[in-house]
PDB file of C-alpha atoms in Angstrom:
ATOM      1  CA  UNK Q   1       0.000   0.000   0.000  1.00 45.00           C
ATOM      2  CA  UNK Q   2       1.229   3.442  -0.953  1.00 46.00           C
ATOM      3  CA  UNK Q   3       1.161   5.424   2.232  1.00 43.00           C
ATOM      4  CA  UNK Q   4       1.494   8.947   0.182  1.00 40.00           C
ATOM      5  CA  UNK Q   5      -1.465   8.422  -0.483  1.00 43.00           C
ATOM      6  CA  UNK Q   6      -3.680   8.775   2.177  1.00 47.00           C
ATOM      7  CA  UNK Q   7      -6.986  10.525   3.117  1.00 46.00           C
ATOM      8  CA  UNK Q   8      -6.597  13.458   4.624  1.00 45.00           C
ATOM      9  CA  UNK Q   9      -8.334  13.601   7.942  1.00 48.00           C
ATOM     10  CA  UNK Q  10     -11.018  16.403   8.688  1.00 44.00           C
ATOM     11  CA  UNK Q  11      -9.874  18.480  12.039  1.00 40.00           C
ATOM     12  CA  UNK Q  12     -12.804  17.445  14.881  1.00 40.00           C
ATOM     13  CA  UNK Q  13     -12.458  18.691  18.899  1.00 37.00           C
ATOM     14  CA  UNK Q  14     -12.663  15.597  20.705  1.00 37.00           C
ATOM     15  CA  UNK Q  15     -15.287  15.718  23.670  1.00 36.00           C
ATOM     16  CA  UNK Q  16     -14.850  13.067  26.089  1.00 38.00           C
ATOM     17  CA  UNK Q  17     -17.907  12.520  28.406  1.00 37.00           C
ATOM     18  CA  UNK Q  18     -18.133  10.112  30.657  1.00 36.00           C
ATOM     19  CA  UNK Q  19     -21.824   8.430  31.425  1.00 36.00           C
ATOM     20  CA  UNK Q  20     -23.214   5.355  32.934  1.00 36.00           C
ATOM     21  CA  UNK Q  21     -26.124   3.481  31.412  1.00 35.00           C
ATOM     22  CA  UNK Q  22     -28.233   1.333  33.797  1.00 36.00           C
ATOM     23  CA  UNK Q  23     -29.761  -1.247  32.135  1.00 37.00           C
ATOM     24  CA  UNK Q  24     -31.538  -4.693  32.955  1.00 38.00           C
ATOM     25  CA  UNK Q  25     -29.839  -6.149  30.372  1.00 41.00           C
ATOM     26  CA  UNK Q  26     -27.547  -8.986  31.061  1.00 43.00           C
ATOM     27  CA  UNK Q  27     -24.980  -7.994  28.268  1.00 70.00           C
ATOM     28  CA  UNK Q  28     -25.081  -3.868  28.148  1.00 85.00           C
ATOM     29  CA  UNK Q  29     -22.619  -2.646  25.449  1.00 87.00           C
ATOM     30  CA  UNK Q  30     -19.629  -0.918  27.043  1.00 90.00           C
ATOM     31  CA  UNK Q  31     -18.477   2.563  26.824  1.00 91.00           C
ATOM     32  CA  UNK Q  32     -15.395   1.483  25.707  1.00 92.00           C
ATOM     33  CA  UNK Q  33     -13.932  -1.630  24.621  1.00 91.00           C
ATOM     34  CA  UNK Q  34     -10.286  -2.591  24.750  1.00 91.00           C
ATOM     35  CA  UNK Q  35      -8.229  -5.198  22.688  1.00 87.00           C
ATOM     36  CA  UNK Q  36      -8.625  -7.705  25.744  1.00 89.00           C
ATOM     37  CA  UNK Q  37     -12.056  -7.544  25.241  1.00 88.00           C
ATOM     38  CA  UNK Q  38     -12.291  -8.900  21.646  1.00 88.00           C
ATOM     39  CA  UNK Q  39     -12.799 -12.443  20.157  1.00 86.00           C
ATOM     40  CA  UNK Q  40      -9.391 -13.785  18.810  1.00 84.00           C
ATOM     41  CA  UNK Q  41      -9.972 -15.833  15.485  1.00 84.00           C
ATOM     42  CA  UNK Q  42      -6.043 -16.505  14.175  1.00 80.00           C
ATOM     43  CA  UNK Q  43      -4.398 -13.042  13.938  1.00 85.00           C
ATOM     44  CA  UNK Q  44      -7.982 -11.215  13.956  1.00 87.00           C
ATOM     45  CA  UNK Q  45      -9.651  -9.648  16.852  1.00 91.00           C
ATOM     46  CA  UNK Q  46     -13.417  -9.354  16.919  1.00 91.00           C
ATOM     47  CA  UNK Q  47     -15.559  -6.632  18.359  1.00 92.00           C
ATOM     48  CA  UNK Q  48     -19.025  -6.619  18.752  1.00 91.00           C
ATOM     49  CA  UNK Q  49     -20.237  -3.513  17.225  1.00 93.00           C
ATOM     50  CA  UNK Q  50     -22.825  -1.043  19.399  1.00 92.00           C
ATOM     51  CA  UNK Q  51     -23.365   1.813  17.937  1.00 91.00           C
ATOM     52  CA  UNK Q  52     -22.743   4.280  21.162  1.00 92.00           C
ATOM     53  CA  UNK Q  53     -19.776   2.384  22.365  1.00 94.00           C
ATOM     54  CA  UNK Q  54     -15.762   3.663  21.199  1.00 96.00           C
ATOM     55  CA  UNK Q  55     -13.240   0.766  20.169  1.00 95.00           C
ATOM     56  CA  UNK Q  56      -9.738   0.779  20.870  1.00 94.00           C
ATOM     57  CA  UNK Q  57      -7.563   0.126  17.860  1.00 94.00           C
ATOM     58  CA  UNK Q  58      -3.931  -0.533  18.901  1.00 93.00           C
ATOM     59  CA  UNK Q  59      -0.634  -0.114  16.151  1.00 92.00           C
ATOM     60  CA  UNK Q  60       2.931   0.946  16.462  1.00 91.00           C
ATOM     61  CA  UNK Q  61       5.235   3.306  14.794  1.00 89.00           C
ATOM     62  CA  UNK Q  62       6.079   1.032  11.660  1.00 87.00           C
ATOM     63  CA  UNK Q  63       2.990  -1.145  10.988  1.00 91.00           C
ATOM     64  CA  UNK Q  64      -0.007  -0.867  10.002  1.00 92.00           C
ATOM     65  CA  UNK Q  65      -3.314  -1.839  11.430  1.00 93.00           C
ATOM     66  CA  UNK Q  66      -5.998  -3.398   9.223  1.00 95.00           C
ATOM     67  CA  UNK Q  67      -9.911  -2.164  10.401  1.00 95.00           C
ATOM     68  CA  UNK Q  68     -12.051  -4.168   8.259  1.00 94.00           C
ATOM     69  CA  UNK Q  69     -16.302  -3.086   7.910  1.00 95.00           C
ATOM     70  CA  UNK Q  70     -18.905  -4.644   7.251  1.00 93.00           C
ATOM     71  CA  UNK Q  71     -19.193  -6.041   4.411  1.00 91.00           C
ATOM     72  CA  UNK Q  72     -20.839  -4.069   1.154  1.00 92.00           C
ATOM     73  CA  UNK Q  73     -20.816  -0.659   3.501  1.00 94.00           C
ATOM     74  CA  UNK Q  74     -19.424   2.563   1.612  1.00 94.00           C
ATOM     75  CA  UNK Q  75     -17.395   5.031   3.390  1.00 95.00           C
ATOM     76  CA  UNK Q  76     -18.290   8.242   3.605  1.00 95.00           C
ATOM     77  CA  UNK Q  77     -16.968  10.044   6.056  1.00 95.00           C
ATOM     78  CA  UNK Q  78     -13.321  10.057   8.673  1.00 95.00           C
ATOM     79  CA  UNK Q  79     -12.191  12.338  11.373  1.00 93.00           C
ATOM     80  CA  UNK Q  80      -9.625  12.681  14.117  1.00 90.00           C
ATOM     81  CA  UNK Q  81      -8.428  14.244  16.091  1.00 90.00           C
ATOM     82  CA  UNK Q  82      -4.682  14.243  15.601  1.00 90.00           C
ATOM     83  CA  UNK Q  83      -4.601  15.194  11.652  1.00 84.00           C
ATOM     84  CA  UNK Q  84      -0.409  15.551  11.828  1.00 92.00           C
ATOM     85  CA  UNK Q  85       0.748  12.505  13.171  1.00 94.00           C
ATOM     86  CA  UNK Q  86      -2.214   9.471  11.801  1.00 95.00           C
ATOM     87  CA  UNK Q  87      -2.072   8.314   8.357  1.00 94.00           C
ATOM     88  CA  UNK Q  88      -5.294   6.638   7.364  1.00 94.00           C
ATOM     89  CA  UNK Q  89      -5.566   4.727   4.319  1.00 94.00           C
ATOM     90  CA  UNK Q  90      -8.800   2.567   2.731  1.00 94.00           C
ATOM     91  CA  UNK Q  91      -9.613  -0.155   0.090  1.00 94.00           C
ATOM     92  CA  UNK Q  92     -12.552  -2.783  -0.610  1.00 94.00           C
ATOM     93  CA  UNK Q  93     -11.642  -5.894  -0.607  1.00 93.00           C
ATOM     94  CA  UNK Q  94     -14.559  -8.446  -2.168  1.00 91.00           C
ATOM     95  CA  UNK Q  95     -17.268  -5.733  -1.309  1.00 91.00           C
ATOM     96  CA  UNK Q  96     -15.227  -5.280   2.068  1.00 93.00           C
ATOM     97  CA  UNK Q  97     -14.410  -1.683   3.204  1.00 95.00           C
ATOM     98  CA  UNK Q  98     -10.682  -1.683   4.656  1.00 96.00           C
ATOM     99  CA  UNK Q  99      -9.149   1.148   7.248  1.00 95.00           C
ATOM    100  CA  UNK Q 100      -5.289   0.926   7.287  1.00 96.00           C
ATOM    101  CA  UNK Q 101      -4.126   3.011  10.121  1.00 95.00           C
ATOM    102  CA  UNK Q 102      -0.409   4.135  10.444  1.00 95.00           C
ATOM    103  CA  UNK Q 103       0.875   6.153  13.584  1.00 94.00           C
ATOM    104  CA  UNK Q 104       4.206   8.487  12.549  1.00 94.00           C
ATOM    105  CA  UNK Q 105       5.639   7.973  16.584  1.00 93.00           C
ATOM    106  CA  UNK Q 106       5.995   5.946  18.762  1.00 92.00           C
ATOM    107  CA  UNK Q 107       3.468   6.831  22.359  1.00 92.00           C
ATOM    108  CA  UNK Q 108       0.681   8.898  20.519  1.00 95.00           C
ATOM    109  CA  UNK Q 109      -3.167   8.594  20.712  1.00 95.00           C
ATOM    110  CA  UNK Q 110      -6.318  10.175  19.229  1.00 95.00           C
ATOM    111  CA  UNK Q 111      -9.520   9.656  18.012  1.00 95.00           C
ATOM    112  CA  UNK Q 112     -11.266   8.876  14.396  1.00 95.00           C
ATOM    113  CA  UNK Q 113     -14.863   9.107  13.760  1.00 96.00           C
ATOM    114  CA  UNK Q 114     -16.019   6.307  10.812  1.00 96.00           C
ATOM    115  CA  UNK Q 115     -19.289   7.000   8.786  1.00 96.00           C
ATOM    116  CA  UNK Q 116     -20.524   4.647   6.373  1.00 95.00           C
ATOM    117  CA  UNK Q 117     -24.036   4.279   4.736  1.00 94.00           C
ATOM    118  CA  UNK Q 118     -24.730   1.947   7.765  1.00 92.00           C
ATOM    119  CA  UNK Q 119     -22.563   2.762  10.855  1.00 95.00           C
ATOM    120  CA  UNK Q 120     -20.390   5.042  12.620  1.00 96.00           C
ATOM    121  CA  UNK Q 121     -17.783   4.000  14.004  1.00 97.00           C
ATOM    122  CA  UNK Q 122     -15.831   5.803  17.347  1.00 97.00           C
ATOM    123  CA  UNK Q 123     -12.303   3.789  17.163  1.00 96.00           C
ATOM    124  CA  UNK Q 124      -9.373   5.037  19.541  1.00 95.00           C
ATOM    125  CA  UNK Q 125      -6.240   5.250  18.789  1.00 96.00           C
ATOM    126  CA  UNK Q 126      -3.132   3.766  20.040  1.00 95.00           C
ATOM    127  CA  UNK Q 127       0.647   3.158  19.179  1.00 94.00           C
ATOM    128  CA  UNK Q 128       2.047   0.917  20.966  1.00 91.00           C
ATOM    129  CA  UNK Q 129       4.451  -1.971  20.843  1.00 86.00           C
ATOM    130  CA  UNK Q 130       1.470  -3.982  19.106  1.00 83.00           C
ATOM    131  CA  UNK Q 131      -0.249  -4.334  15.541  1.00 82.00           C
ATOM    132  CA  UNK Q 132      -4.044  -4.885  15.317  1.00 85.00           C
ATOM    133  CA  UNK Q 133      -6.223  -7.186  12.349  1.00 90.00           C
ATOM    134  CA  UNK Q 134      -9.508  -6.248  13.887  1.00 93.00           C
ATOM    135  CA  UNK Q 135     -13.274  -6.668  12.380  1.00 92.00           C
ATOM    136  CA  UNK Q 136     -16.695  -6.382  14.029  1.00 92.00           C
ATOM    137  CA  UNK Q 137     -19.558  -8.587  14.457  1.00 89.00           C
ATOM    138  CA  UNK Q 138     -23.304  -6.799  14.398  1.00 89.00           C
ATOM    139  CA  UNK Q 139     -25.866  -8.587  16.813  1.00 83.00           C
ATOM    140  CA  UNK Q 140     -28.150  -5.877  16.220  1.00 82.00           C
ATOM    141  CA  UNK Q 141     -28.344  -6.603  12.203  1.00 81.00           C
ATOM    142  CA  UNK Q 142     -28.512 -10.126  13.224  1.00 75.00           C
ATOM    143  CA  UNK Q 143     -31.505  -9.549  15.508  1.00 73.00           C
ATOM    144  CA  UNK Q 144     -32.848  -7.273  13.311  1.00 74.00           C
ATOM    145  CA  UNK Q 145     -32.901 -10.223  10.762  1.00 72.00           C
ATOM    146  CA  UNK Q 146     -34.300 -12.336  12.759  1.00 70.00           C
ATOM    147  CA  UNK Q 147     -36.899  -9.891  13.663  1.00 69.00           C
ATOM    148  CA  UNK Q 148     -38.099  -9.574   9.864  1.00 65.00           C
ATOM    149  CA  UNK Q 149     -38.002 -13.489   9.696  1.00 61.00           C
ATOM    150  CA  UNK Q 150     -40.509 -14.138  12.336  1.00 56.00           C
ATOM    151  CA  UNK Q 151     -42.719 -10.976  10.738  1.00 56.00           C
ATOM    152  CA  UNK Q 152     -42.314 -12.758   7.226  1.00 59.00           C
ATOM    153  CA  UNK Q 153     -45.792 -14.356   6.592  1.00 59.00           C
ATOM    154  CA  UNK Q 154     -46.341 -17.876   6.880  1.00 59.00           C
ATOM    155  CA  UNK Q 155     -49.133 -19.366   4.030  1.00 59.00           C
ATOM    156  CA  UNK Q 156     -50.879 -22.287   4.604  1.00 60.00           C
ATOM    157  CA  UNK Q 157     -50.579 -23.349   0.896  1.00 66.00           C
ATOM    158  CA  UNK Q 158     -49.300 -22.038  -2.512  1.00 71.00           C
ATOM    159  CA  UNK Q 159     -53.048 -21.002  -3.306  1.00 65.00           C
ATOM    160  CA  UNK Q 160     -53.639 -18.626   0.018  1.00 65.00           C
ATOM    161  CA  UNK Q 161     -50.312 -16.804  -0.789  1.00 69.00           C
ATOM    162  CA  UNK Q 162     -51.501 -16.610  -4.282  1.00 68.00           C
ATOM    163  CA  UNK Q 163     -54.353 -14.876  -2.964  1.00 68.00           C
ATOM    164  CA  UNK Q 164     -53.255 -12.527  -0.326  1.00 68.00           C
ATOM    165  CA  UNK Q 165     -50.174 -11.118  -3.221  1.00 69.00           C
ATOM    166  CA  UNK Q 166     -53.420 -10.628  -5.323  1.00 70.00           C
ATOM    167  CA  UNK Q 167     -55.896  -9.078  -2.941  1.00 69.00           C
ATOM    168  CA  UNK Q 168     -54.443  -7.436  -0.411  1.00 73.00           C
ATOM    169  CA  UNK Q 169     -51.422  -4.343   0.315  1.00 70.00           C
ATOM    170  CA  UNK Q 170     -49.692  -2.679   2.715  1.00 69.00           C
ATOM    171  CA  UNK Q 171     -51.516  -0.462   4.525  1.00 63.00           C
ATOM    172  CA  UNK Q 172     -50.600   3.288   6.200  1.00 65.00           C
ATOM    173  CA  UNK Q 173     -50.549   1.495   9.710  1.00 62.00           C
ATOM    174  CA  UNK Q 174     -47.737  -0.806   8.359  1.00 60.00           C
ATOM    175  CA  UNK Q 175     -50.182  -3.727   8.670  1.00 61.00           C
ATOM    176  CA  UNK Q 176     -51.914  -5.202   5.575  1.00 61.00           C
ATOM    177  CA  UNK Q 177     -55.477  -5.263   4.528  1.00 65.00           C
ATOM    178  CA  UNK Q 178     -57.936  -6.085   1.406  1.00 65.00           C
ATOM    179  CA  UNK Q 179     -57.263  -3.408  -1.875  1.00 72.00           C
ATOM    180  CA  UNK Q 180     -60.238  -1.892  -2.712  1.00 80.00           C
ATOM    181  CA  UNK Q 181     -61.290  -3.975  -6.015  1.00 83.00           C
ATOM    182  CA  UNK Q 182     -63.622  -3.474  -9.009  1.00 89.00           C
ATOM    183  CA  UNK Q 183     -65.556  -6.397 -10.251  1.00 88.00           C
ATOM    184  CA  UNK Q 184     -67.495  -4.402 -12.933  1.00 90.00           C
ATOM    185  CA  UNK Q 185     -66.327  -6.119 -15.936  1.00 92.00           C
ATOM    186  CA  UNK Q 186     -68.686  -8.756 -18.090  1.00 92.00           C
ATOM    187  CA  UNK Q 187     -67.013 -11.230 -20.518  1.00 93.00           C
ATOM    188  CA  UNK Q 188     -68.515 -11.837 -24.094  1.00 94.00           C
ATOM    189  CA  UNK Q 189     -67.097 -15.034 -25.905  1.00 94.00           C
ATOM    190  CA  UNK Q 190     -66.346 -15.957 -29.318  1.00 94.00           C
ATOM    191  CA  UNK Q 191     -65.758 -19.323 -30.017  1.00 93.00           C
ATOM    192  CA  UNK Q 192     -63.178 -19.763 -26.753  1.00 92.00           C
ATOM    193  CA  UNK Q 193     -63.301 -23.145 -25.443  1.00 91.00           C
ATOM    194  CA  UNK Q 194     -65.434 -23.040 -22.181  1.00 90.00           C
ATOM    195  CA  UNK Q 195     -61.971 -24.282 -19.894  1.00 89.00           C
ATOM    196  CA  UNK Q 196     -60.242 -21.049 -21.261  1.00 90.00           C
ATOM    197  CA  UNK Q 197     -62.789 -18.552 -20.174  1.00 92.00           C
ATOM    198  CA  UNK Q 198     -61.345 -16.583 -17.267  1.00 92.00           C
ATOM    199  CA  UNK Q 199     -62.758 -17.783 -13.964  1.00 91.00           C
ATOM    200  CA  UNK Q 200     -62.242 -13.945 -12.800  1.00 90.00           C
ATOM    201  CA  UNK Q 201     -61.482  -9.891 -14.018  1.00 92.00           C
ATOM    202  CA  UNK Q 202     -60.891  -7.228 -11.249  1.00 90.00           C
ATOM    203  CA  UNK Q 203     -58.753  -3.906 -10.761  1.00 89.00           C
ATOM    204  CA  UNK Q 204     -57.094  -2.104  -7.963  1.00 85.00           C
ATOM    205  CA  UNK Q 205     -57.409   1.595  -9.821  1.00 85.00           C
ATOM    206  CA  UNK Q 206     -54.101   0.430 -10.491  1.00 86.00           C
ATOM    207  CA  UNK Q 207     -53.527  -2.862 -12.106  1.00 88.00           C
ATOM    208  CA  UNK Q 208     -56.036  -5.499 -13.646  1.00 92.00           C
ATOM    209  CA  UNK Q 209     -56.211  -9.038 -12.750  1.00 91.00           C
ATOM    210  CA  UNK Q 210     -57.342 -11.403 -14.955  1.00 93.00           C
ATOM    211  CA  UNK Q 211     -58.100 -15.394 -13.103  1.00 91.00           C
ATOM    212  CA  UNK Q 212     -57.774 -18.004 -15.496  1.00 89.00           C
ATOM    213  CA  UNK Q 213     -58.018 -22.033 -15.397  1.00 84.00           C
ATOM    214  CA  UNK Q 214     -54.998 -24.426 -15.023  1.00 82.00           C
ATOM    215  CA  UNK Q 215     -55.789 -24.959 -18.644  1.00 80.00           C
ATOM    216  CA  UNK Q 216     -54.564 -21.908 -20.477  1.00 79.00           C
ATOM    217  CA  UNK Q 217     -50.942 -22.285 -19.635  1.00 75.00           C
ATOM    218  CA  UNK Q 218     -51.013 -24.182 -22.495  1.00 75.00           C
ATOM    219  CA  UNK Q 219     -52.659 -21.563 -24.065  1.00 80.00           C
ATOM    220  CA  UNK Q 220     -51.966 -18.383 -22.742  1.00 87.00           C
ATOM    221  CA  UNK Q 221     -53.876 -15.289 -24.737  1.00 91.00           C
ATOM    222  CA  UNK Q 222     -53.184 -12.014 -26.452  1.00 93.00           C
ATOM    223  CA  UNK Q 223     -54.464  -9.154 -24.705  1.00 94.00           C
ATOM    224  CA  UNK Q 224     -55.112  -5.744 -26.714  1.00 94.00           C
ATOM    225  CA  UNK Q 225     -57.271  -2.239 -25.321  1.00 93.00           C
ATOM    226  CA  UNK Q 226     -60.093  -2.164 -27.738  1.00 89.00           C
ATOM    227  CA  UNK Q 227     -59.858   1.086 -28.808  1.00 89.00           C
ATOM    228  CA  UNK Q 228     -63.039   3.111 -29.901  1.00 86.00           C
ATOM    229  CA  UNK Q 229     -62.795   2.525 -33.307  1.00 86.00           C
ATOM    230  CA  UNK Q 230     -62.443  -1.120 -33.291  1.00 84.00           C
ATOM    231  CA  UNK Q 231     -58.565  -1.138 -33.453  1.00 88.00           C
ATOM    232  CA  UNK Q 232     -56.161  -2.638 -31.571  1.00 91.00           C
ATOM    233  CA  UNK Q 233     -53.795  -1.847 -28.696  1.00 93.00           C
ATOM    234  CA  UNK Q 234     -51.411  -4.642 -27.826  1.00 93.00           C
ATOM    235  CA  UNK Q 235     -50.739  -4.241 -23.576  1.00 92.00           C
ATOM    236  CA  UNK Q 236     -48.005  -6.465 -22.018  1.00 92.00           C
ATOM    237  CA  UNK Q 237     -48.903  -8.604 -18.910  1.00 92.00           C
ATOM    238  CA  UNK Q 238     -47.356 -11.140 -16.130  1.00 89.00           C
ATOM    239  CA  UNK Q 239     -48.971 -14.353 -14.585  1.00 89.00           C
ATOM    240  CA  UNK Q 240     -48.323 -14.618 -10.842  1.00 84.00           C
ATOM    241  CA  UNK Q 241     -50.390 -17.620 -10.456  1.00 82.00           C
ATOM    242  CA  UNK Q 242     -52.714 -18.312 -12.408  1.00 85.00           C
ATOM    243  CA  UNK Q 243     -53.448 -13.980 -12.335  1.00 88.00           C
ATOM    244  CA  UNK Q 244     -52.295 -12.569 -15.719  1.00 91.00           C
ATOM    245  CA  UNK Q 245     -51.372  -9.190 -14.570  1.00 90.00           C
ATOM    246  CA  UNK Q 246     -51.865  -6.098 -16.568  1.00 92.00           C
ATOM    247  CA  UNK Q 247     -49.976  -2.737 -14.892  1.00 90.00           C
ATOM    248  CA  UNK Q 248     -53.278  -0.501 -16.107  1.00 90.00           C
ATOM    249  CA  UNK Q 249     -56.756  -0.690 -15.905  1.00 90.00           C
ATOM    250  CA  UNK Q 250     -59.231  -0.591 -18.933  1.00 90.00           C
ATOM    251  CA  UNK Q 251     -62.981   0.406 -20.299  1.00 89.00           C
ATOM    252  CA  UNK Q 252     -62.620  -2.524 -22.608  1.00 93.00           C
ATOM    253  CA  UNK Q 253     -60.374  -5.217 -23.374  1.00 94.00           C
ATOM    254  CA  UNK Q 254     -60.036  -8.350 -25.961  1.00 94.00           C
ATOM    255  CA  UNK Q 255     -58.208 -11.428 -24.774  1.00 94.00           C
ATOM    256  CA  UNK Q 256     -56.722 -13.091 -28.579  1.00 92.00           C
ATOM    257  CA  UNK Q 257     -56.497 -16.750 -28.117  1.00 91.00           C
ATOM    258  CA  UNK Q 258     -56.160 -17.246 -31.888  1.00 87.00           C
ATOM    259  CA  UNK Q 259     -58.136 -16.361 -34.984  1.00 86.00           C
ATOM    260  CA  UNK Q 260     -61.627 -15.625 -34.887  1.00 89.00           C
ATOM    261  CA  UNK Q 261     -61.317 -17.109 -31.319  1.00 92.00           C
ATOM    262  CA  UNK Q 262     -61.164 -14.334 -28.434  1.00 94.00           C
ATOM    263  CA  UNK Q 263     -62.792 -12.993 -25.586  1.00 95.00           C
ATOM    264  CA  UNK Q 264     -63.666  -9.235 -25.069  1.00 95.00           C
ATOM    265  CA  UNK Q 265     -63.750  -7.535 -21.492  1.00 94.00           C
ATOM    266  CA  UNK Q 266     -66.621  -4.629 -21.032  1.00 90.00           C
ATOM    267  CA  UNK Q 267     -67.548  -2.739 -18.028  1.00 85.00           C
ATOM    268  CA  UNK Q 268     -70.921  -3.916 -16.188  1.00 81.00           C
ATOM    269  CA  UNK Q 269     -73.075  -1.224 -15.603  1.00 65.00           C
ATOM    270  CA  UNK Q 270     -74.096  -3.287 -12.454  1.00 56.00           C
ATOM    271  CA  UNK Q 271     -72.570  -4.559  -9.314  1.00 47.00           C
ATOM    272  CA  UNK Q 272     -70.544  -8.011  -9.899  1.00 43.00           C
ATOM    273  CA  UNK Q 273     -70.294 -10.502  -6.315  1.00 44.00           C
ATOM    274  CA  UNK Q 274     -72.117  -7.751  -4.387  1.00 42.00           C
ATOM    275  CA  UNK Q 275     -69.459  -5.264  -5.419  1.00 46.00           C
TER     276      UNK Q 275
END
């Protein structure tokens, strides 16, 4: 590594406070952590990462101590407080961001602040007789994880989460509930065999769906906007399911399954499954 070229370190007035937390909690992050108190794994020391705790990073006069991130984080931020006599240097490394850390004597200390997209980081800075390797573990992106697992729904069967993709969103609240759909639409056929005819047609104001039998993805249809002059507007759709899925709603629609053989979609005047 090239130690001329190095990042320039923004001038920051260290304030050191001392606090206590009191906490329940059997394992309360400290409000500073030493080497001693890292995992070892081969040359590497481990710290669990809290995000109001300050981590000491030990180095010497001619080595270099490696900080690595976590992994696909982008720096974008260091300060210290000693600009003169700290050399800090970075790289990624397979996605991983890298702080290479270089004291210019021998008995010095500071401070460097570490902002990423994700975390800052409060590391302290010694040189000593000693070199550090050090990386971080996150339990609270781990809990967080597991947090979003237990949240993820749970289906009973392929055909419920069919449904609940189909019929239901998000709502303000963060919880979900039923979209608000419109049923209006009537179906005239044209020589479409009867296990073709769509079983279904609703929107959401925003999309429509269109519910077909296990029989037409072996025949999957054409579907145009019938304009008002007869003509023909081919629209692009998705099956999730057995829903073909059109991103716009329609006054009237033709479903092509092959010549002189389609289906056209018209709004009904009246309400549709007590819609």
């Amino acid at each position: 590594m090239n130690m001329k070229k190095y990042i320039p370190l923004f001038c920051v007035a260290a304030l050191c406070t001392s606090f206590s937390l009191t906490s329940h909690a059997a394992e309360a992050p400290k409000a500073l952590y030493h080497m001693h108190d890292s995992q070892e794994l081969g040359a590497s020391s481990i710290y669990e990462y809290h995000p109001t705790s300050v981590y000491t990073i030990d180095t010497s006069k001619n080595y270099i101590a490696d900080v690595a991130l976590h992994p696909g984080e982008t720096i974008q931020y260091i300060g210290g407080g000693d600009t003169l006599q700290w050399l800090i240097d970075t790289s990624t490394v397979s996605g991983t961001p890298h702080l290479y850390i270089k004291p210019l004597k021998d008995g010095i200390r500071t401070n460097i602040i570490v902002n990423t997209n994700n975390h800052t980081y409060h590391l302290a800075l010694r040189s000593t007789d000693h070199y550090s390797l050090v990386s971080f573990t996150y339990p609270q992106d781990i809990e967080r994880q597991r947090q979003a697992e237990l949240l993820r729904p749970v289906y009973k069967d392929k055909k419920e989460k069919e449904f609940l993709d189909t019929h239901t969103k998000t709502s303000s609240k963060g919880g979900t509930e039923l979209k608000n759909l419109n049923y209006r639409y009537q179906l005239k056929n044209r020589n479409v065999p009867k296990d073709l005819i769509p079983t279904e047609i609703y929107d959401d104001a925003v999309r429509t769906y269109i519910q077909v039998s296990s029989q037409t993805k072996y025949n999957y249809p054409t579907l145009y906007i019938l304009e008002d002059d007869n003509s023909l507007t081919l629209v692009n759709y998705r099956v999730i399911g057995s829903y073909l899925v059109a991103d716009r709603v329609f006054t009237k629609a033709r479903l092509m399954y092959g010549k002189n053989k389609y289906i056209d979609i018209t709004p009904n005047k009246e309400v549709v499954n007590g819609r």
